[in-house]
Amino acid sequence: MDNRQRFAVHEAIQKIKRESETNDKRQYMEGFDACVLPALKEFAELANSLLEIQNVSGFAYGCANLYGR
């Protein structure tokens, strides 16, 4: 292969990798929304707490009520 062909192959591999990572993140978010989030909401409601969820390169969540976190 010449350099142009190698570059084209490299670009195609990088595109597939990016699409795969995007798909993995989307599936993770769907799973979180379908399974984990309802349980967290129920827990927060039962504990009379405010549920705070942040999605910044991963998830962070916390519950706060009158007694603290």
Coordinates of C-alpha atoms in Angstrom, one line a residue:
M1 CA 0.0 0.0 0.0
D2 CA 1.1 3.5 -0.7
N3 CA 0.8 6.3 1.9
R4 CA -2.5 7.6 0.5
Q5 CA -4.1 4.1 0.9
R6 CA -2.7 3.7 4.4
F7 CA -4.0 7.1 5.3
A8 CA -7.5 6.2 4.0
V9 CA -7.4 2.9 5.9
H10 CA -6.4 4.7 9.1
E11 CA -9.2 7.3 8.6
A12 CA -11.7 4.6 8.1
I13 CA -10.6 2.8 11.3
Q14 CA -10.8 6.0 13.3
K15 CA -14.3 6.7 12.0
I16 CA -15.4 3.2 13.0
K17 CA -13.9 3.6 16.4
R18 CA -15.6 7.0 17.0
E19 CA -19.0 5.6 15.8
S20 CA -18.5 2.6 18.1
E21 CA -17.7 4.8 21.1
T22 CA -20.7 7.0 20.4
N23 CA -22.9 3.9 20.2
D24 CA -21.6 2.6 23.4
K25 CA -22.3 5.8 25.2
R26 CA -25.8 6.0 23.8
Q27 CA -26.5 2.4 24.9
Y28 CA -25.1 3.2 28.4
M29 CA -27.3 6.2 28.7
E30 CA -30.4 4.3 27.6
G31 CA -29.6 1.6 30.1
F32 CA -29.1 4.1 32.9
D33 CA -32.3 5.9 32.1
A34 CA -34.3 2.7 31.9
C35 CA -32.9 0.9 35.0
V36 CA -30.8 3.0 37.4
L37 CA -32.6 6.3 37.2
P38 CA -36.0 5.0 38.2
A39 CA -34.5 3.3 41.3
L40 CA -32.6 6.5 42.3
K41 CA -35.8 8.6 41.9
E42 CA -37.7 6.2 44.0
F43 CA -35.0 6.2 46.7
A44 CA -34.9 10.0 46.7
E45 CA -38.7 10.2 47.0
L46 CA -38.8 7.6 49.9
A47 CA -36.0 9.5 51.7
N48 CA -37.7 12.9 51.1
S49 CA -34.6 14.0 49.3
L50 CA -33.6 16.0 46.3
L51 CA -31.9 13.9 43.6
E52 CA -29.2 15.7 41.7
I53 CA -27.6 13.9 38.7
Q54 CA -24.8 15.4 36.6
N55 CA -23.4 13.9 33.4
V56 CA -19.9 15.3 32.9
S57 CA -17.8 12.5 31.4
G58 CA -19.5 10.0 33.5
F59 CA -22.2 10.2 36.1
A60 CA -22.2 11.8 39.5
Y61 CA -25.3 11.7 41.7
G62 CA -26.3 12.7 45.1
C63 CA -29.3 13.0 47.4
A64 CA -29.8 15.8 49.8
N65 CA -32.4 16.3 52.5
L66 CA -32.9 18.3 55.7
Y67 CA -30.2 16.2 57.4
G68 CA -27.5 16.6 54.8
R69 CA -26.2 14.3 52.0

